CSV table of C-alpha atoms and ligand atoms in Angstrom, one decimal:
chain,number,residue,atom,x,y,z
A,21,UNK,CA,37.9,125.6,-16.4
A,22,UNK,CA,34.7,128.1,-17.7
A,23,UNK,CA,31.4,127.3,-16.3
A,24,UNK,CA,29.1,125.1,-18.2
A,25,UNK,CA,26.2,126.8,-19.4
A,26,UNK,CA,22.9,125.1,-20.1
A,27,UNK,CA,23.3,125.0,-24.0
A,28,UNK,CA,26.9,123.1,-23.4
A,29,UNK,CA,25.1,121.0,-21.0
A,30,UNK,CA,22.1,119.9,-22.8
A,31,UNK,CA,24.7,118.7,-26.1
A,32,UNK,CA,27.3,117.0,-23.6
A,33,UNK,CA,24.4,115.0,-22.1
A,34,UNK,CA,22.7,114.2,-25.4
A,35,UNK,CA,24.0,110.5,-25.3
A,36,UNK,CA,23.0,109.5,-22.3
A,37,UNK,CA,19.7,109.0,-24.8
A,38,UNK,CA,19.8,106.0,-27.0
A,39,UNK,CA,19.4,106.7,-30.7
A,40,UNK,CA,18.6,110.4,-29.9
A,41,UNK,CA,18.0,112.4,-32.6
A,42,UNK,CA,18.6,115.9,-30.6
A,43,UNK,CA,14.7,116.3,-30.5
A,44,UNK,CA,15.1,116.4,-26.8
A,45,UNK,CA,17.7,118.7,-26.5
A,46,UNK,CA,15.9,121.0,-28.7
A,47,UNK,CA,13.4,121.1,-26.8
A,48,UNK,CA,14.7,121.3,-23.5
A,49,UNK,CA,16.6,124.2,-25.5
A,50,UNK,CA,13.1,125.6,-26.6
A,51,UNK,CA,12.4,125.7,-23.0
A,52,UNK,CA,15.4,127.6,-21.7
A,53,UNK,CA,14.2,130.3,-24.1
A,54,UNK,CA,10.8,130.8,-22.9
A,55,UNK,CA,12.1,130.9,-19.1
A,56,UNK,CA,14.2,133.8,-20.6
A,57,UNK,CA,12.0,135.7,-21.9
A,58,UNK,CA,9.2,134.9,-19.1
A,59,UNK,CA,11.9,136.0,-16.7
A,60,UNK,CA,12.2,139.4,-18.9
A,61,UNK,CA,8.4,139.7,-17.8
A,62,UNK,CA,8.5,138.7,-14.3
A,63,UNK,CA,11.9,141.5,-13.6
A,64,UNK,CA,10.1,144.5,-14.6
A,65,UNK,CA,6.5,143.7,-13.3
A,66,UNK,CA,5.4,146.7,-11.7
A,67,UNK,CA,7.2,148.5,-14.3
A,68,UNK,CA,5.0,147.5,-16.7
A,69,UNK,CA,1.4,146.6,-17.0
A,70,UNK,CA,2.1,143.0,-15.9
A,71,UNK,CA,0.5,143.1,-12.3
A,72,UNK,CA,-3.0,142.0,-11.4
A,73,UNK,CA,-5.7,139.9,-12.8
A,74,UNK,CA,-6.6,139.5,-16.3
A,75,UNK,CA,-10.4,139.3,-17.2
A,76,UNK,CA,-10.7,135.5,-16.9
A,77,UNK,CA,-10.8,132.5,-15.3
A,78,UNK,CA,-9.3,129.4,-15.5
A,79,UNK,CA,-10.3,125.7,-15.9
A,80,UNK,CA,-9.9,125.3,-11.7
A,81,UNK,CA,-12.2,128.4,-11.6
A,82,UNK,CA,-9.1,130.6,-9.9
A,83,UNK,CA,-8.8,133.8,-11.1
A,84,UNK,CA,-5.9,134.6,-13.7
A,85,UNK,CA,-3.3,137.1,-13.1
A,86,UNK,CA,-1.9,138.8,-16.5
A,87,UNK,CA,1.3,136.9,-15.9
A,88,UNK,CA,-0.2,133.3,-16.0
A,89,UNK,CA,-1.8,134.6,-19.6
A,90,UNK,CA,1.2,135.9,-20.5
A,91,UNK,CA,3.8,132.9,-19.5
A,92,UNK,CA,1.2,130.7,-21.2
A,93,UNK,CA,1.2,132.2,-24.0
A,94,UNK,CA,5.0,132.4,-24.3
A,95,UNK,CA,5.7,129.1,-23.4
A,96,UNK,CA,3.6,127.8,-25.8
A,97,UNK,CA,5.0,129.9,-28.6
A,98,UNK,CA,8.4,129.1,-28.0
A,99,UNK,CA,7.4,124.7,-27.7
A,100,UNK,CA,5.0,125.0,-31.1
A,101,UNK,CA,7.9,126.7,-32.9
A,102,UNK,CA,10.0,123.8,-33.1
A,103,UNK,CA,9.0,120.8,-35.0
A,104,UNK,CA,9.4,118.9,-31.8
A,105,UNK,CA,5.9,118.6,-29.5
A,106,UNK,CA,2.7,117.3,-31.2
A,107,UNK,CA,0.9,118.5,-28.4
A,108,UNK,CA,0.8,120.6,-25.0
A,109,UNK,CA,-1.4,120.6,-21.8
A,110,UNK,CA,-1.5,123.2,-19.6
A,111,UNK,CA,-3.0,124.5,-16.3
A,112,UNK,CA,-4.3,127.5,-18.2
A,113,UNK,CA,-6.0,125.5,-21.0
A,114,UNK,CA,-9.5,123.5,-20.7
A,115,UNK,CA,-8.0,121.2,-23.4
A,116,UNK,CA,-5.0,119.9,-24.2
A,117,UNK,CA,-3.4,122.1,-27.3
A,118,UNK,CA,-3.1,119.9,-31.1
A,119,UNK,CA,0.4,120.5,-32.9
A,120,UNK,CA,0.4,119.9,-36.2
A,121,UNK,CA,3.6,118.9,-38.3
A,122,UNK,CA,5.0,121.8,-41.1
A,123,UNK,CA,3.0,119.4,-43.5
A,124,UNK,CA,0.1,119.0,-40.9
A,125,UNK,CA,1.1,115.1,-40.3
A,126,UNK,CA,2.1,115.7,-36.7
A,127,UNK,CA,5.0,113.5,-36.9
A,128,UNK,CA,6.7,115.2,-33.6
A,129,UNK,CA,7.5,112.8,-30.8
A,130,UNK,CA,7.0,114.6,-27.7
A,131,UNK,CA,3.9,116.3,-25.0
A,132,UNK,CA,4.4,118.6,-23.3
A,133,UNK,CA,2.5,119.4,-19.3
A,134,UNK,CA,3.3,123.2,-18.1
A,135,UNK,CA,2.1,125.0,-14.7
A,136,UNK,CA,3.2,128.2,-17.1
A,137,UNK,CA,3.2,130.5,-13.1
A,138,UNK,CA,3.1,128.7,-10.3
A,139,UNK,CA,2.4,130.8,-7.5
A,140,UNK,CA,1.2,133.6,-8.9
A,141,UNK,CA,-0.6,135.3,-6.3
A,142,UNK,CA,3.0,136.4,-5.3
A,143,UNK,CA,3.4,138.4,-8.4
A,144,UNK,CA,1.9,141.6,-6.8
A,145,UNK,CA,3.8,141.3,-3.9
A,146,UNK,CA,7.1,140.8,-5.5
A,147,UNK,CA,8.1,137.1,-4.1
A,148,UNK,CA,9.6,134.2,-6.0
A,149,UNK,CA,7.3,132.4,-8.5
A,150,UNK,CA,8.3,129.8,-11.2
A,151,UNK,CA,7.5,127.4,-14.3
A,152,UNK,CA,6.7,123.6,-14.3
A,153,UNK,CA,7.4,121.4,-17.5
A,154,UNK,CA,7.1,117.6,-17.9
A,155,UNK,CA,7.8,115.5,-21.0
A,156,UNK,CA,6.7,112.7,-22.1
A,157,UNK,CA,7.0,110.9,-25.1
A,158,UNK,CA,3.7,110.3,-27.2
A,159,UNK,CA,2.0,106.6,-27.1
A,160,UNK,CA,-0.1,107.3,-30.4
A,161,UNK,CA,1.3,106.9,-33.7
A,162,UNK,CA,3.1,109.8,-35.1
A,163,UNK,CA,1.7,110.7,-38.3
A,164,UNK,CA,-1.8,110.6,-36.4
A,165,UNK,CA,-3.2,113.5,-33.8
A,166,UNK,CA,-2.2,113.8,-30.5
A,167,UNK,CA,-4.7,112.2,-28.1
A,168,UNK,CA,-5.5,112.4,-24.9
A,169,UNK,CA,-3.9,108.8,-24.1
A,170,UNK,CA,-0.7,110.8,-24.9
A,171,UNK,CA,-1.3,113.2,-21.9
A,172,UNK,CA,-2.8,110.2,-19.2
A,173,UNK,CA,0.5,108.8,-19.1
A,174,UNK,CA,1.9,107.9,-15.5
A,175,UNK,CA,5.0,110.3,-14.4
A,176,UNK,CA,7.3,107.3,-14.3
A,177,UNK,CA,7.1,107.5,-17.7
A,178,UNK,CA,8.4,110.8,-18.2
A,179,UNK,CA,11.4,111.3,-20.1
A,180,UNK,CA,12.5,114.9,-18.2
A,181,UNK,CA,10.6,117.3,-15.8
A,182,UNK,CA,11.9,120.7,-14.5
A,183,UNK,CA,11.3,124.0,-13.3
A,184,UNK,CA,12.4,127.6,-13.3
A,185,UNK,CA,12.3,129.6,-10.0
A,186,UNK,CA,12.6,133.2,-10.8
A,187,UNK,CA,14.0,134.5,-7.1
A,188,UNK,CA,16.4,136.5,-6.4
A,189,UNK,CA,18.1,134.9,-9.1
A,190,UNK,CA,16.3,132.8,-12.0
A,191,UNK,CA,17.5,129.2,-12.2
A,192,UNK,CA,16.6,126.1,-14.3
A,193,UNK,CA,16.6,122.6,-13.0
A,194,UNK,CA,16.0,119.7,-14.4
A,195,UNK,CA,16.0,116.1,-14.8
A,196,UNK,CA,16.2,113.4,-17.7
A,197,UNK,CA,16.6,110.7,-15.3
A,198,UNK,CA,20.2,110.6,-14.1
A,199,UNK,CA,19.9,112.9,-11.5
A,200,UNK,CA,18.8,116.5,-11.0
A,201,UNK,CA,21.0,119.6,-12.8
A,202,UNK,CA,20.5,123.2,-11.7
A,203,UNK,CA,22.0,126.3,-13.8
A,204,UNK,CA,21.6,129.8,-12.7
A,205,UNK,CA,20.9,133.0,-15.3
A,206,UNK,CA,23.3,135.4,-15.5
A,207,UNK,CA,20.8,138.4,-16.3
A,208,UNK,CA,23.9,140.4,-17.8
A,209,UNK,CA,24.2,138.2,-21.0
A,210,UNK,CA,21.4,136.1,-20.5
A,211,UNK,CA,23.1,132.6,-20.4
A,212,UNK,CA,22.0,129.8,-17.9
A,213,UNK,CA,25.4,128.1,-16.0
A,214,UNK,CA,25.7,125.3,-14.1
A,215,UNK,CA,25.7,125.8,-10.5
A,216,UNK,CA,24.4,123.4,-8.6
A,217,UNK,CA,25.2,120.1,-10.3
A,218,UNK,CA,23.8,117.0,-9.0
A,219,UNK,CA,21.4,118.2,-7.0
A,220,UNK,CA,20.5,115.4,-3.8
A,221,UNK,CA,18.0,116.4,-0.8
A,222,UNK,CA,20.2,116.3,2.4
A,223,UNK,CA,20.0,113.0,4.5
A,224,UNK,CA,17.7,114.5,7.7
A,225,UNK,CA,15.3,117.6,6.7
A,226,UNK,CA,14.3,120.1,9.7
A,227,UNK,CA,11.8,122.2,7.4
A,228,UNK,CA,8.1,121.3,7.3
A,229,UNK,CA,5.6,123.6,4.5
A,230,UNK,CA,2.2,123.8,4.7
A,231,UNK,CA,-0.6,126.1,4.8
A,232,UNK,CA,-1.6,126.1,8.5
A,233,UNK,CA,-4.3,128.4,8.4
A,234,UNK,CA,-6.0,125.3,6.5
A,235,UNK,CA,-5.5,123.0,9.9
A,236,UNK,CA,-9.5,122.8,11.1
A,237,UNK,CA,-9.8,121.3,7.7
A,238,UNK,CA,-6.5,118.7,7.8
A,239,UNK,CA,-7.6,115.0,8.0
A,240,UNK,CA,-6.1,113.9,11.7
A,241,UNK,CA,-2.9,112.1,10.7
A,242,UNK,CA,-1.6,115.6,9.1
A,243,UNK,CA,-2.9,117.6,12.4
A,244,UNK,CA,-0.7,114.7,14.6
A,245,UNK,CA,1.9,114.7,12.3
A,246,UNK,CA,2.0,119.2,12.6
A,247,UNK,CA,2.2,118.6,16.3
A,248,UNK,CA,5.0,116.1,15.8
A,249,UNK,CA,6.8,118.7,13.9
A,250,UNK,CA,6.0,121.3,16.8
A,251,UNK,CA,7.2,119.0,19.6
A,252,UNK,CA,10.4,119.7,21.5
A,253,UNK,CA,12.8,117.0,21.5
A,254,UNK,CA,17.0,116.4,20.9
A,255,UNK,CA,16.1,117.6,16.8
A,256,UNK,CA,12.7,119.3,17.0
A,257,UNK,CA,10.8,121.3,16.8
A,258,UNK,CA,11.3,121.9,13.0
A,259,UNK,CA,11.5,125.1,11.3
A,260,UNK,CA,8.0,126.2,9.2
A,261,UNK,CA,8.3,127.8,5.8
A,262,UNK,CA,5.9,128.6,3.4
A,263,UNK,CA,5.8,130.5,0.4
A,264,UNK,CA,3.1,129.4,-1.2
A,265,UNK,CA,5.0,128.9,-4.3
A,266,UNK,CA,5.1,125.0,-4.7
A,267,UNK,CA,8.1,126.0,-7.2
A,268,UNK,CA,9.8,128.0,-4.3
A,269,UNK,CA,8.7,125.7,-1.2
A,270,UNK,CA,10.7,122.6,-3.0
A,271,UNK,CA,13.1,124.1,-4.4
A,272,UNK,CA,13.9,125.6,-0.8
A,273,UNK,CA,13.6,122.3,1.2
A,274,UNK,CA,15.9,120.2,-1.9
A,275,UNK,CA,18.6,122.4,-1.0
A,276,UNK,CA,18.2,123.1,2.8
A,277,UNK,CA,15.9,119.6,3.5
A,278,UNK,CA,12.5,119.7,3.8
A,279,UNK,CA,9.2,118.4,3.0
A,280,UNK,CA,6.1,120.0,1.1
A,281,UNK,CA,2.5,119.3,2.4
A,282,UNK,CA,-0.6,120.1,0.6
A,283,UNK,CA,-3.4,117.6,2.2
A,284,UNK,CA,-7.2,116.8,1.1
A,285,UNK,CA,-9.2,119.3,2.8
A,286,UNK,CA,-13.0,119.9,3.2
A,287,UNK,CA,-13.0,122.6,0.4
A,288,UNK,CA,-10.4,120.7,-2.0
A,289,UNK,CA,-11.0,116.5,-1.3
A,290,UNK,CA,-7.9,115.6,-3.3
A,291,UNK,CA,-6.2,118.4,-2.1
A,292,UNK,CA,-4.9,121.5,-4.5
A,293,UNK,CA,-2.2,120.4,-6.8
A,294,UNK,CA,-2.8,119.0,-10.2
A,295,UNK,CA,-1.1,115.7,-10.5
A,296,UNK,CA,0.0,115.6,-14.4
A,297,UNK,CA,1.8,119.6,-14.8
A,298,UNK,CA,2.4,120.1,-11.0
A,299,UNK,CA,2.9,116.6,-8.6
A,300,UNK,CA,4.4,114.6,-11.3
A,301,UNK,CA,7.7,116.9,-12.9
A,302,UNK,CA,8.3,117.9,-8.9
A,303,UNK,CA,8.2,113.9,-8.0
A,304,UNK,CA,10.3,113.0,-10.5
A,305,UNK,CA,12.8,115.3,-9.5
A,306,UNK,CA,12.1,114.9,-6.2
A,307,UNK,CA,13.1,110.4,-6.5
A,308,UNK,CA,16.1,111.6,-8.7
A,309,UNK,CA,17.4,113.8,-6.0
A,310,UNK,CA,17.1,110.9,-3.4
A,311,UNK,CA,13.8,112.5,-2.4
A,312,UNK,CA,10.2,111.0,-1.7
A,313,UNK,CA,7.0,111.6,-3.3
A,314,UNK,CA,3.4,110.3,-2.3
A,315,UNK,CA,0.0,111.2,-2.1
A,316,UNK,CA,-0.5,109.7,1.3
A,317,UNK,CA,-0.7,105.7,0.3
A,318,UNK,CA,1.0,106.3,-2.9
A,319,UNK,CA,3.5,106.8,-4.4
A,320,UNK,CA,2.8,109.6,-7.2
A,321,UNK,CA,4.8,108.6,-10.1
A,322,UNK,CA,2.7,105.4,-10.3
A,323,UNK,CA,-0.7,106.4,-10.3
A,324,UNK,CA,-2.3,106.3,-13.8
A,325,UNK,CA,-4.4,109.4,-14.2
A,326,UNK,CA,-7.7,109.9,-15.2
A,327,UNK,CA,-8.1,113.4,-16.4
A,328,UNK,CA,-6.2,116.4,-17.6
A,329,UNK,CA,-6.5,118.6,-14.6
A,330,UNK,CA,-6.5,116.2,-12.1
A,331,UNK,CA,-6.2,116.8,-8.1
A,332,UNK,CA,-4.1,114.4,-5.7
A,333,UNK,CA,-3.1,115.0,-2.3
A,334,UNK,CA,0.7,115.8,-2.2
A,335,UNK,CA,3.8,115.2,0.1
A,336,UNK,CA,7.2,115.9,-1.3
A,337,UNK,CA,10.4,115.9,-0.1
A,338,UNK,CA,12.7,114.0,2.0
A,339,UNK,CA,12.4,110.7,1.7
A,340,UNK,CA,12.6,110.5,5.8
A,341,UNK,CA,9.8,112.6,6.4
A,342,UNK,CA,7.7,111.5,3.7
A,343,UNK,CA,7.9,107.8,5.2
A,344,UNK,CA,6.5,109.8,8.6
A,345,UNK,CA,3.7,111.2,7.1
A,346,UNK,CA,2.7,108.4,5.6
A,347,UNK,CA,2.9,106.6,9.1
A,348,UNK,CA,0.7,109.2,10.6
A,349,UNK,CA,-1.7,108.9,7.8
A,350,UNK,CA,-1.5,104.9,8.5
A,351,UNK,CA,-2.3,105.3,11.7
A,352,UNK,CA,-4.8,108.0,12.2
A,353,UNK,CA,-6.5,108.3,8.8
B,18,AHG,P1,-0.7,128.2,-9.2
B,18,AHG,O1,-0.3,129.6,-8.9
B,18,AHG,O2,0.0,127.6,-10.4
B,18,AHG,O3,-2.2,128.0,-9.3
B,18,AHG,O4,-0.2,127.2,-8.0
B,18,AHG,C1,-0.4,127.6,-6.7
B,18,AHG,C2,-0.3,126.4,-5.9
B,18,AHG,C3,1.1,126.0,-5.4
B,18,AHG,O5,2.1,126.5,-6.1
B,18,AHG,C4,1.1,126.6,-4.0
B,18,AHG,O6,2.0,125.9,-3.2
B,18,AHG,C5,-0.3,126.4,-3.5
B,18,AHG,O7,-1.1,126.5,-4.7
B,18,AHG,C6,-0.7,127.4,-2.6
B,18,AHG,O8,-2.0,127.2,-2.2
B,18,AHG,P2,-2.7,127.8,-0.9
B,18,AHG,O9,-2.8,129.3,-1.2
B,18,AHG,O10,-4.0,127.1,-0.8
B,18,AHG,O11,-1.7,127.5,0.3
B,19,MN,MN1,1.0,125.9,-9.7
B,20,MN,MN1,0.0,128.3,-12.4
C-alpha cells in the first residue's frame, strides 16, 4: 500500500470530529504549508542572509534572530489566509494578533498559540530547531472580536497541538486527541508521509534533559533528583542530553524515553518556558502519547492562565519519571 501523506491523513481523520465542517483540517492544512516553506528557510540558512540577529527584541526581552522574524511572519501569513482563525498569539508578538472575517465580522472559529522557532540560538550553529502550534477553539461569540478570554484558555481544552522539528529530516507531529501522528517531508517533492504513526513514549526512559550549568540555581529537589539520575545502580546512571531545543529535547526522549527539565531558577522564578505556545501543545502531546506533564505540583494542562506570555516551571516526559520528580520536589522543596 502507498504511504499516507499528511493531506490524506488530515481528510481520513476528519470524522473523528463531530459536525466538523473541515475548518480544522484546513487549518492544520494551512499549517503544513507554513512548516514547508519555513523549512525552505531554515535548509539554506547560511546560504542566504538568514543567520544572526535581527534589530529587535522580543516581549521576553531575548534578542531575535532573523529566523524567528521570519517564521513569524510566515506562519501568520499562511493562518490569516484562510477564513479559519479569528485570532493568533505568538511568542514574537506583545499582543495577541485580531483576524477579521472577508466582511470584517470575524465569524472564524479557531486561536491560534505559535513558538514560530523554538530554539533558535541553534540556527547559527546548524542544529535542529522547530515550530509549536496549539488550537483552541474561541469562547467569545463569533461575529464579535477575538478576546483575550479566547487565548486564557486551559490546554485541556485544546482541540490539537503539534510541532515541526526541522533535523536532519523535517517532520510534523501532531495531536487532535486520539493519540499522537508523526509524518516525515520528503524534501524531493515536498509532501509530508506518515512515518511514525501512533506515537507512545516507551514504558521506562533512561534520558534525563536539562541545562546543568544552571544547577547552583536549581531548587534542592531538582539538585537530589540530578544526583539520582547520576547514581550507579542495576538501571542508572541515565544518559544526559540536551539540545537546548525544547522542540528537539522531547521529540528525542518521546521516541527514545526521556524526560525534559526546565526548573524555577534564581534568574527565571517560574522557570523559562511560556505555558500557553510552548508547555501546553508539548503536554498535550506529551498525555496523548502516554506521557506526563507537570509543573512540579501540577499538572499543566489544568492550570488556568493568567497572561499571554506566561512562565511555568516544566517537566515533560515519561510519565515514570515525571511522578519522580515530583516526589523529589515533595520532599525537598
Ligand atoms: P525559544 O528559542 O523559542 O526562545 O525557546 C528556547 C527555549 C527552549 O526551546 C529551550 O529548551 C530552552 O529555551 C533553552 O534554554 P536555556 O538556554 O536556558 O537552556
Ligand atoms: Mn521556544
Ligand atoms: Mn521561539
Amino acid at each position: 500500500m502507498e504511504p499516507k501523506t499528511l493531506g490524506e491523513f488530515i481528510i481520513a481523520k476528519q470524522h473523528e470530529f463531530p459536525y466538523s465542517t473541515g475548518e480544522l483540517s484546513s487549518l492544520l492544512n494551512s499549517i503544513r504549508l507554513a512548516a514547508k516553506i519555513v523549512n525552505h528557510y531554515v535548509n539554506k540558512a547560511g546560504l542566504v542572509d538568514v543567520i544572526g540577529a535581527a534589530d529587535g527584541t522580543n516581549i521576553h526581552d531575548e534578542q531575535q534572530q532573523k529566523l524567528d522574524v521570519l517564521a513569524n511572519e510566515l506562519f501568520i501569513k499562511a493562518l490569516i489566509n484562510r477564513e479559519i482563525v479569528c485570532g493568533i498569539a505568538s511568542e514574537e508578538e506583545k499582543d495577541y494578533i485580531t483576524i477579521s472575517g472577508i466582511n470584517g465580522d470575524n465569524m472564524n472559529k479557531y486561536v491560534v498559540l505559535i513558538d514560530p522557532l523554538d530554539g533558535s540560538s541553534n540556527i547559527d550553529v546548524n542544529v535542529s530547531v522547530g515550530t509549536i502550534f496549539s488550537i483552541y477553539r474561541r469562547i467569545s461569540p463569533a461575529g464579535s472580536p477575538v478576546t483575550l478570554e479566547d487565548f486564557l484558555q486551559p490546554g485541556y481544552k485544546q482541540v490539537a497541538a503539534g510541532y515541526v522539528i526541522y533535523g536532519t529530516s523535517t517532520m510534523l507531529v501532531y495531536t487532535t486527541g486520539h493519540g499522537v501522528n508523526g509524518f516525515t517531508l520528503n524534501p524531493a517533492i515536498g509532501v509530508f508521509y506518515l512515518s511514525h504513526p501512533n506515537m507512545k513514549f516507551p514504558p521506562k526512559g533512561k534520558i534525563y534533559s536539562i541545562n546543568e550549568g544552571n544547577y547552583v540555581h536549581f531548587p534542592m529537589g531538582i539538585k537530589k533528583y540530578i544526583k539520582y539520575c547520576q547514581e550507579e545502580t542495576d538501571d542508572r546512571p541515565y544518559t544526559s542530553r540536551y539540545i537546548g531545543s525544547l522542540v528537539s529535547d522531547f521529540h528525542r526522549n518521546l521516541i527514545k524515553g526521556g524526560v525534559y527539565l526546565y526548573p524555577p531558577t534564581s534568574k527565571h522564578p517560574n522557570g523559562k518556558l511560556r505555558l500557553l505556545y510552548e508547555c501546553n501543545p508539548m503536554a498535550f502531546l506529551a498525555e496523548q502519547a502516554g506521557g506526563k506533564a507537570s509543573d512540579g505540583t501540577r499538572r499543566i494542562l489544568d492550570i488556568e492562565p493568567t497572561e499571554l506570555h506566561q512562565r511555568v516551571p516544566f517537566y515533560v516526559g515519561n510519565t515514570e519519571m515525571v511522578d519522580k520528580i515530583e516526589d523529589f520536589i515533595q520532599i525537598y522543596d
